[in-house]
mmCIF file of C-alpha atoms and ligand atoms in Angstrom:
data_model
loop_
_atom_site.group_PDB
_atom_site.id
_atom_site.type_symbol
_atom_site.label_atom_id
_atom_site.label_comp_id
_atom_site.label_asym_id
_atom_site.label_seq_id
_atom_site.Cartn_x
_atom_site.Cartn_y
_atom_site.Cartn_z
ATOM 1 C CA MET R 159 -5.370 -18.552 -11.115
ATOM 2 C CA PRO R 160 -5.232 -16.575 -7.955
ATOM 3 C CA ALA R 161 -8.456 -15.163 -6.604
ATOM 4 C CA PRO R 162 -8.870 -11.385 -7.289
ATOM 5 C CA SER R 163 -6.546 -8.997 -5.352
ATOM 6 C CA THR R 164 -8.794 -6.166 -3.599
ATOM 7 C CA LEU R 165 -7.559 -2.942 -5.035
ATOM 8 C CA GLU R 166 -9.522 -0.414 -2.691
ATOM 9 C CA SER R 167 -7.986 -0.023 0.374
ATOM 10 C CA VAL R 168 -8.776 2.556 2.980
ATOM 11 C CA LEU R 169 -5.804 5.031 3.839
ATOM 12 C CA THR R 170 -5.639 6.447 7.148
ATOM 13 C CA CYS R 171 -3.440 9.326 8.524
ATOM 14 C CA PRO R 172 -0.992 8.342 11.194
ATOM 15 C CA HIS R 173 -0.516 12.253 11.488
ATOM 16 C CA CYS R 174 -4.293 13.478 11.502
ATOM 17 C CA GLY R 175 -6.834 10.382 11.671
ATOM 18 C CA PHE R 176 -7.433 11.430 8.027
ATOM 19 C CA ALA R 177 -9.107 8.625 5.890
ATOM 20 C CA SER R 178 -9.247 7.887 2.217
ATOM 21 C CA THR R 179 -10.439 5.439 -0.144
ATOM 22 C CA GLU R 180 -7.535 5.243 -2.945
ATOM 23 C CA THR R 181 -6.933 2.672 -5.735
ATOM 24 C CA MET R 182 -3.795 0.661 -5.530
ATOM 25 C CA PRO R 183 -2.261 -0.443 -8.901
ATOM 26 C CA ALA R 184 -2.747 -4.277 -9.533
ATOM 27 C CA ASP R 185 1.158 -4.598 -10.167
ATOM 28 C CA ALA R 186 2.517 -2.108 -7.807
ATOM 29 C CA CYS R 187 3.950 -1.380 -4.681
ATOM 30 C CA VAL R 188 3.146 2.906 -4.035
ATOM 31 C CA CYS R 189 5.542 3.633 -1.434
ATOM 32 C CA PHE R 190 4.507 7.363 -0.492
ATOM 33 C CA HIS R 191 1.213 8.916 -0.283
ATOM 34 C CA GLU R 192 0.298 12.351 0.630
ATOM 35 C CA CYS R 193 -2.072 12.940 2.961
ATOM 36 C CA ALA R 194 -5.387 15.190 1.504
ATOM 37 C CA ARG R 195 -5.540 17.091 4.580
ATOM 38 C CA CYS R 196 -2.450 18.230 6.803
ATOM 39 C CA ARG R 197 0.089 16.442 3.648
ATOM 40 C CA THR R 198 2.093 14.959 5.769
ATOM 41 C CA LEU R 199 4.279 12.314 3.896
ATOM 42 C CA LEU R 200 2.987 8.961 4.339
ATOM 43 C CA ARG R 201 6.504 6.157 4.721
ATOM 44 C CA PRO R 202 6.346 2.865 4.322
ATOM 45 C CA LYS R 203 6.950 1.643 8.461
ATOM 46 C CA ALA R 204 9.770 -0.907 8.656
ATOM 47 C CA GLY R 205 9.080 -4.646 6.919
ATOM 48 C CA ASP R 206 7.028 -2.651 5.361
ATOM 49 C CA CYS R 207 6.737 -2.510 1.385
ATOM 50 C CA CYS R 208 4.336 -0.080 1.255
ATOM 51 C CA VAL R 209 1.472 2.548 2.694
ATOM 52 C CA PHE R 210 -1.115 0.488 2.147
ATOM 53 C CA CYS R 211 0.407 -2.246 4.647
ATOM 54 C CA SER R 212 1.172 0.270 6.902
ATOM 55 C CA TYR R 213 -1.571 2.219 6.712
ATOM 56 C CA GLY R 214 -4.301 1.156 4.858
ATOM 57 C CA SER R 215 -7.784 -1.776 5.324
ATOM 58 C CA VAL R 216 -6.133 -3.399 2.796
ATOM 59 C CA LYS R 217 -2.712 -4.668 2.291
ATOM 60 C CA CYS R 218 -1.352 -3.936 -1.542
ATOM 61 C CA PRO R 219 -1.546 -7.109 -3.625
ATOM 62 C CA PRO R 220 1.112 -8.546 -3.821
ATOM 63 C CA VAL R 221 0.936 -9.071 -0.657
ATOM 64 C CA GLN R 222 -2.569 -10.016 -0.696
ATOM 65 C CA GLN R 223 -1.159 -12.875 -3.312
ATOM 66 C CA ALA R 224 2.490 -13.605 -1.567
ATOM 67 C CA ARG R 225 3.975 -12.798 -4.753
ATOM 68 C CA ALA R 226 7.931 -11.116 -4.440
ATOM 69 C CA CYS R 227 6.712 -7.217 -4.832
ATOM 70 C CA CYS R 228 8.926 -4.885 -4.909
ATOM 71 C CA ALA R 229 10.937 -4.912 -1.363
ATOM 72 C CA ASP R 230 12.777 -8.541 -3.835
ATOM 73 C CA PRO R 231 11.955 -7.889 -7.328
ATOM 74 C CA ASP R 232 14.970 -10.519 -8.441
ATOM 75 C CA THR R 233 13.563 -13.458 -6.521
ATOM 76 C CA PRO R 234 11.004 -15.358 -8.630
ATOM 77 C CA PRO R 235 7.667 -16.341 -6.237
ATOM 78 C CA ALA R 236 7.828 -19.381 -4.456
ATOM 79 C CA SER R 237 4.709 -21.649 -6.254
HETATM 80 ZN ZN1 ZN X 495 -2.880 13.943 7.400
#
């Protein structure tokens, strides 16, 4: 059994610096997030699968567990 993933991540808006605690889905990636303060639509940086990997304090659960996620859904996870 893999260790439980951390499902809360603090997203920091790169535009205005506003930080908000968001709960991540355990088995999916969140590719877009709208900043609650400045309404900037955050998108993942190149090479990152989701906004939590780019702007969050904690990376998304699939990445925490080194599993394949939305970037390559047809590849079975290496074990
Ligand atoms: Zn913002």
